Coordinates of C-alpha atoms in Angstrom, one line a residue:
Chain I
X1 CA -33.6 -6.0 28.2
X2 CA -30.2 -7.2 27.3
X3 CA -30.8 -10.2 29.5
X4 CA -34.0 -11.0 27.6
X5 CA -32.3 -10.6 24.3
X6 CA -29.5 -12.9 25.3
X7 CA -31.9 -15.5 26.7
X8 CA -33.8 -15.3 23.4
X9 CA -30.7 -16.0 21.5
X10 CA -29.9 -18.8 23.9
X11 CA -33.3 -20.2 23.3
X12 CA -32.8 -19.9 19.5
X13 CA -29.5 -21.8 19.8
X14 CA -31.2 -24.5 21.8
X15 CA -34.1 -24.8 19.4
X16 CA -31.7 -24.8 16.5
X17 CA -29.6 -27.6 18.1
X18 CA -32.7 -29.6 18.9
X19 CA -33.7 -29.4 15.3
X20 CA -30.3 -30.5 14.2
X21 CA -30.5 -33.5 16.6
X22 CA -26.8 -33.6 17.6
X23 CA -26.2 -36.5 20.0
X24 CA -23.3 -35.3 22.1
X25 CA -25.2 -32.1 23.1
X26 CA -28.5 -33.7 23.9
X27 CA -27.9 -33.7 27.6
X28 CA -26.8 -30.1 27.4
X29 CA -29.8 -29.2 25.4
X30 CA -32.0 -30.8 28.0
X31 CA -30.3 -28.8 30.6
X32 CA -30.8 -25.7 28.6
X33 CA -34.4 -26.3 27.9
X34 CA -35.0 -26.8 31.6
X35 CA -33.0 -23.7 32.8
X36 CA -34.3 -20.8 30.7
X37 CA -37.9 -21.4 31.7
X38 CA -37.4 -20.7 35.3
X39 CA -35.2 -17.8 34.2
X40 CA -38.0 -16.2 32.2
X41 CA -40.7 -16.8 34.8
X42 CA -38.6 -15.4 37.7
X43 CA -37.3 -12.4 35.9
X44 CA -37.9 -10.1 38.9
X45 CA -35.6 -12.0 41.3
X46 CA -32.0 -11.1 40.4
X47 CA -30.1 -13.9 42.3
X48 CA -32.0 -16.6 40.6
X49 CA -31.2 -14.9 37.3
X50 CA -27.5 -15.1 37.9
X51 CA -27.1 -18.8 38.7
X52 CA -29.0 -20.2 35.7
X53 CA -27.6 -17.2 33.6
X54 CA -24.1 -18.3 34.4
X55 CA -24.9 -21.9 33.3
X56 CA -26.7 -20.5 30.3
X57 CA -23.7 -18.4 29.5
X58 CA -21.4 -21.3 29.5
X59 CA -23.7 -23.5 27.4
X60 CA -24.7 -20.7 25.1
X61 CA -21.0 -19.8 24.5
X62 CA -20.3 -23.4 23.6
X63 CA -23.5 -23.6 21.6
X64 CA -22.8 -20.3 19.9
X65 CA -19.4 -21.4 19.0
X66 CA -20.8 -24.7 17.6
X67 CA -23.6 -23.0 15.8
X68 CA -21.5 -20.2 14.6
X69 CA -18.9 -22.7 13.4
X70 CA -21.6 -24.7 11.7
X71 CA -23.1 -21.6 10.1
X72 CA -19.7 -20.4 9.0
X73 CA -18.9 -23.9 7.7
X74 CA -22.1 -23.9 5.6
X75 CA -22.1 -20.3 4.5
X76 CA -18.4 -19.6 4.1
X77 CA -17.1 -22.9 3.0
X78 CA -16.0 -21.2 -0.2
X79 CA -14.1 -18.7 2.0
X80 CA -12.3 -21.5 3.8
X81 CA -11.6 -23.1 0.5
X82 CA -10.1 -19.9 -0.7
X83 CA -8.1 -19.5 2.5
X84 CA -6.7 -23.1 2.0
X85 CA -5.9 -22.2 -1.5
X86 CA -4.2 -19.0 -0.3
X87 CA -2.2 -21.0 2.2
X88 CA -1.1 -23.4 -0.5
X89 CA -0.5 -20.5 -2.9
X90 CA 1.9 -19.0 -0.4
X91 CA 4.4 -21.7 -1.4
X92 CA 3.5 -21.7 -5.1
X93 CA 3.4 -18.8 -7.5
X94 CA 0.7 -16.2 -7.2
X95 CA -0.9 -16.6 -10.5
X96 CA -3.8 -14.1 -10.2
X97 CA -2.4 -10.5 -10.5
X98 CA -5.1 -9.2 -8.2
X99 CA -3.7 -11.2 -5.4
X100 CA -0.3 -9.8 -6.1
X101 CA -1.7 -6.3 -5.9
X102 CA -3.4 -7.1 -2.6
X103 CA -0.3 -8.5 -1.0
X104 CA 1.6 -5.5 -2.3
X105 CA -0.9 -3.2 -0.6
X106 CA -0.3 -5.1 2.6
X107 CA 3.4 -4.4 2.4
X108 CA 2.7 -0.8 1.4
X109 CA 4.3 -0.9 -2.0
X110 CA 3.1 -0.8 -5.5
X111 CA 5.3 -2.3 -8.2
X112 CA 5.8 -0.2 -11.2
X113 CA 7.3 -1.3 -14.5
X114 CA 10.9 -2.1 -15.1
X115 CA 13.3 0.6 -16.0
X116 CA 15.9 0.8 -18.7
X117 CA 17.8 3.9 -19.8
X118 CA 15.6 6.2 -17.7
X119 CA 17.1 8.9 -15.6
X120 CA 15.7 8.1 -12.2
X121 CA 18.7 8.9 -10.1
X122 CA 18.6 12.6 -9.5
X123 CA 20.9 14.8 -7.4
X124 CA 20.3 15.2 -3.7
X125 CA 17.3 17.3 -2.7
X126 CA 16.9 18.5 0.8
X127 CA 13.6 16.7 1.4
X128 CA 13.0 13.8 3.7
X129 CA 10.1 11.5 4.3
X130 CA 9.2 9.0 7.0
X131 CA 8.1 5.9 5.2
X132 CA 6.7 2.6 6.5
X133 CA 7.4 -0.8 5.0
X134 CA 6.0 -3.8 6.6
X135 CA 6.4 -3.0 10.3
X136 CA 9.6 -0.9 10.0
X137 CA 9.7 2.9 9.5
X138 CA 12.6 4.7 7.9
X139 CA 13.5 8.4 7.6
X140 CA 14.4 8.6 4.0
X141 CA 15.8 11.1 1.6
X142 CA 16.8 11.2 -2.0
X143 CA 19.6 8.8 -2.9
X144 CA 19.4 6.7 0.3
X145 CA 19.6 3.0 0.4
X146 CA 17.4 0.9 2.7
X147 CA 17.5 -2.7 3.7
X148 CA 14.1 -4.2 4.3
X149 CA 12.8 -7.7 4.7
X150 CA 12.5 -9.7 1.4
X151 CA 9.7 -8.1 -0.6
X152 CA 7.8 -10.5 -2.7
X153 CA 6.5 -9.8 -6.2
X154 CA 9.4 -7.6 -7.2
X155 CA 12.5 -8.4 -9.2
X156 CA 15.8 -6.6 -9.3
X157 CA 15.7 -3.3 -11.2
X158 CA 12.0 -2.8 -10.4
X159 CA 10.4 0.5 -9.6
X160 CA 8.4 0.6 -6.4
X161 CA 6.1 3.3 -5.1
X162 CA 5.9 3.3 -1.3
X163 CA 2.5 4.8 -0.4
X164 CA 2.5 4.6 3.4
X165 CA 4.2 8.0 4.1
X166 CA 3.9 9.3 7.7
X167 CA 5.8 12.5 7.5
X168 CA 7.3 14.8 4.9
X169 CA 9.9 17.5 5.6
X170 CA 11.9 20.1 3.9
X171 CA 14.0 23.0 5.2
X172 CA 11.0 25.3 5.2
X173 CA 8.0 23.1 5.6
X174 CA 6.9 20.0 7.5
X175 CA 3.8 18.0 6.7
X176 CA 2.6 15.6 9.3
X177 CA 0.2 12.8 8.4
X178 CA -2.5 11.4 10.6
X179 CA -1.4 8.6 10.4
X180 CA -0.5 8.6 6.7
X181 CA -0.5 11.2 4.0
X182 CA -2.8 10.3 1.2
X183 CA -1.2 12.3 -1.6
X184 CA 2.5 11.6 -0.8
X185 CA 4.5 9.0 -2.7
X186 CA 8.1 7.8 -2.4
X187 CA 9.7 6.2 -5.5
X188 CA 12.3 3.6 -5.0
X189 CA 14.2 1.1 -7.1
X190 CA 15.0 -2.4 -6.0
X191 CA 18.8 -2.8 -6.0
X192 CA 19.2 -6.4 -4.9
X193 CA 17.7 -9.3 -3.1
X194 CA 20.4 -10.8 -1.0
X195 CA 21.0 -12.9 2.1
X196 CA 22.4 -11.4 5.2
X197 CA 25.5 -12.8 6.9
X198 CA 25.0 -16.1 8.7
X199 CA 24.0 -15.8 12.3
X200 CA 24.6 -18.8 14.5
X201 CA 22.0 -19.5 17.1
X202 CA 23.6 -21.4 19.8
X203 CA 21.5 -22.8 22.7
X204 CA 23.1 -24.5 25.7
X205 CA 21.8 -25.5 29.1
X206 CA 24.7 -26.2 31.3
X207 CA 25.1 -29.5 33.1
X208 CA 22.1 -30.8 31.3
X209 CA 23.8 -32.2 28.2
X210 CA 21.8 -29.9 25.9
X211 CA 23.5 -28.1 23.1
X212 CA 22.0 -26.9 19.8
X213 CA 23.5 -25.0 16.9
X214 CA 21.4 -23.4 14.2
X215 CA 22.5 -21.2 11.3
X216 CA 20.2 -18.5 10.0
X217 CA 20.5 -16.1 7.0
X218 CA 17.8 -13.5 6.7
X219 CA 16.6 -12.6 3.2
X220 CA 16.9 -8.9 2.6
X221 CA 16.0 -6.4 -0.1
X222 CA 18.0 -3.3 -0.8
X223 CA 16.0 -0.4 -2.0
X224 CA 17.4 2.9 -3.3
X225 CA 15.1 5.9 -2.9
X226 CA 14.9 8.0 -6.0
X227 CA 12.2 10.6 -5.5
X228 CA 9.9 12.0 -2.9
X229 CA 6.6 13.6 -4.0
X230 CA 4.0 15.5 -2.0
X231 CA 5.9 18.5 -0.7
X232 CA 7.2 21.7 -2.2
X233 CA 10.9 21.5 -2.7
X234 CA 13.0 24.6 -2.2
X235 CA 14.5 25.5 -5.6
X236 CA 18.2 25.2 -5.5
X237 CA 20.1 25.7 -8.7
X238 CA 23.4 24.3 -9.8
X239 CA 25.8 26.6 -7.9
X240 CA 27.6 24.9 -5.0
X241 CA 29.1 27.1 -2.2
X242 CA 27.1 30.3 -2.1
X243 CA 23.9 28.4 -2.2
X244 CA 25.0 26.2 0.6
X245 CA 25.4 29.2 2.7
X246 CA 22.0 30.5 1.6
X247 CA 20.4 27.1 2.4
X248 CA 22.0 27.0 5.8
X249 CA 20.5 30.4 6.8
X250 CA 16.9 29.4 6.4
X251 CA 17.6 26.1 8.2
X252 CA 18.9 28.0 11.2
X253 CA 16.1 30.5 11.1
X254 CA 13.6 27.7 11.0
X255 CA 15.4 26.0 13.9
X256 CA 15.5 29.0 16.1
X257 CA 12.0 30.3 15.3
Chain T
X1 CA 20.0 -28.3 -14.9
X2 CA 19.9 -28.6 -18.6
X3 CA 16.1 -28.2 -18.6
X4 CA 16.3 -24.9 -16.6
X5 CA 19.3 -23.4 -18.3
X6 CA 17.6 -22.1 -21.5
X7 CA 14.8 -20.3 -19.6
X8 CA 17.4 -18.8 -17.2
X9 CA 19.4 -17.6 -20.2
X10 CA 16.4 -16.0 -21.8
X11 CA 15.3 -14.3 -18.6
X12 CA 18.7 -12.7 -18.2
X13 CA 19.9 -11.5 -21.6
X14 CA 22.4 -9.2 -19.8
X15 CA 24.3 -12.2 -18.3
X16 CA 26.9 -14.3 -20.1
X17 CA 26.2 -17.9 -19.1
X18 CA 29.0 -20.3 -19.8
X19 CA 28.9 -24.1 -19.1
X20 CA 32.2 -26.0 -18.7
X21 CA 32.8 -29.6 -17.9
X22 CA 35.4 -29.8 -15.2
X23 CA 36.8 -33.2 -14.4
X24 CA 38.0 -34.1 -10.9
X25 CA 36.2 -31.3 -9.1
X26 CA 32.7 -30.9 -7.7
X27 CA 30.3 -29.0 -9.9
X28 CA 30.0 -25.4 -8.9
X29 CA 28.3 -22.1 -9.9
X30 CA 30.7 -19.1 -10.2
X31 CA 29.3 -15.6 -10.3
X32 CA 31.5 -12.8 -11.6
X33 CA 30.4 -9.4 -10.4
X34 CA 31.1 -5.9 -11.7
X35 CA 33.2 -5.0 -8.7
X36 CA 35.6 -7.9 -9.6
X37 CA 34.2 -10.1 -6.9
X38 CA 33.7 -13.8 -7.5
X39 CA 31.1 -15.9 -5.6
X40 CA 31.4 -19.6 -5.8
X41 CA 28.6 -22.0 -4.8
X42 CA 29.1 -25.7 -4.8
X43 CA 26.2 -27.5 -6.3
X44 CA 27.2 -31.1 -5.7
X45 CA 24.3 -33.5 -5.4
X46 CA 21.7 -30.8 -5.9
X47 CA 18.4 -31.1 -7.8
X48 CA 17.9 -28.8 -10.9
X49 CA 15.4 -26.7 -9.0
X50 CA 17.8 -26.0 -6.2
X51 CA 20.5 -25.1 -8.7
X52 CA 18.1 -22.7 -10.3
X53 CA 17.4 -21.2 -6.9
X54 CA 21.1 -20.6 -6.2
X55 CA 21.6 -19.2 -9.7
X56 CA 18.8 -16.7 -9.2
X57 CA 20.2 -15.8 -5.8
X58 CA 23.6 -15.0 -7.4
X59 CA 21.9 -13.0 -10.1
X60 CA 19.8 -11.0 -7.6
X61 CA 22.7 -10.1 -5.4
X62 CA 25.3 -7.4 -5.7
X63 CA 28.9 -8.4 -5.4
X64 CA 29.4 -7.0 -2.0
X65 CA 31.1 -8.9 0.7
X66 CA 28.7 -10.8 3.0
X67 CA 29.2 -9.0 6.2
X68 CA 26.7 -8.3 9.1
X69 CA 24.9 -5.1 8.4
X70 CA 25.9 -2.1 10.5
X71 CA 22.8 -0.1 9.8
X72 CA 19.7 -0.7 7.7
X73 CA 19.7 2.8 6.4
X74 CA 22.7 4.1 4.4
X75 CA 22.6 7.8 3.7
X76 CA 25.0 10.6 2.8
X77 CA 22.8 13.4 4.1
X78 CA 21.4 12.4 7.4
X79 CA 19.9 15.8 8.3
X80 CA 17.6 18.0 6.2
X81 CA 16.4 20.5 8.6
X82 CA 19.6 20.7 10.6
X83 CA 21.0 18.4 13.2
X84 CA 19.5 18.8 16.6
X85 CA 21.6 20.1 19.4
X86 CA 20.7 21.3 22.9
X87 CA 20.8 24.9 21.7
X88 CA 18.1 24.4 19.1
X89 CA 14.7 25.9 20.2
X90 CA 11.5 25.4 18.3

């Protein structure tokens, strides 16, 4: 049945190409038109299937590529135009804000508004989260700083919300996401966009008179994590030492249990 | 440079931008940071767009010394649920 369907598609391709009247594939078309006919008539004999089937496969794959490319060219020429525009827009500014939002979603961050005179930097809370940015994952807590690849679409002193959170943990509770937690959010602030120290890439092949020196500075973004949401935080009040002892006890109990 | 300066000044009202004409030296950009660090960038023979790029880089950066990073994750409290040792049993 599958063979008949594929043959049918091959025939369709052949007929489509014949109708289009493409000169370079005429000979192949002739070969195709000759081959499927014996294939259909001798459907009972398997070996005779395979030999023309293999030829048909080759031709049909080429044809399918051509026809698919043609169809894609005709139907999705707008898409290609958009992709070309996107490729050129990579260098220029992203004028539509929707595209910025899409690109931010790819990098798992949502840019919030700028902050001025807002108390974002809280004291340390014993809660951690495993967050993913781009292709790197970090175990993050309140008040940490993280160096990531240069994030587009965010200036210095911007608030970000990292929404790809894989794990949340506290001294009493652990929430594991499969693979991400939908309701969790990690708030961060962009501290700086800076260049890393220069790395010299030196290539040499000995006795071949080949030596190349290249300098590279990676562009980094420093994020400071301000808040983690999505987990119940153990309430710890302002006292220092006695509460440290109290906190340590549940940690040990949880560890040993 | 003159065309880009006013927009740069408006975008960064928190910065004090001073232009001086220095004779006998190459033109340079000097960034003064809050940790009393100075970063100097020579802009000899650069187009205004490049100068703007370097100026924005200086503005984006903190004044820390440009050293190779030791870790990508700087934290004061590495463990929340207790550091694992061989004695810990779940």
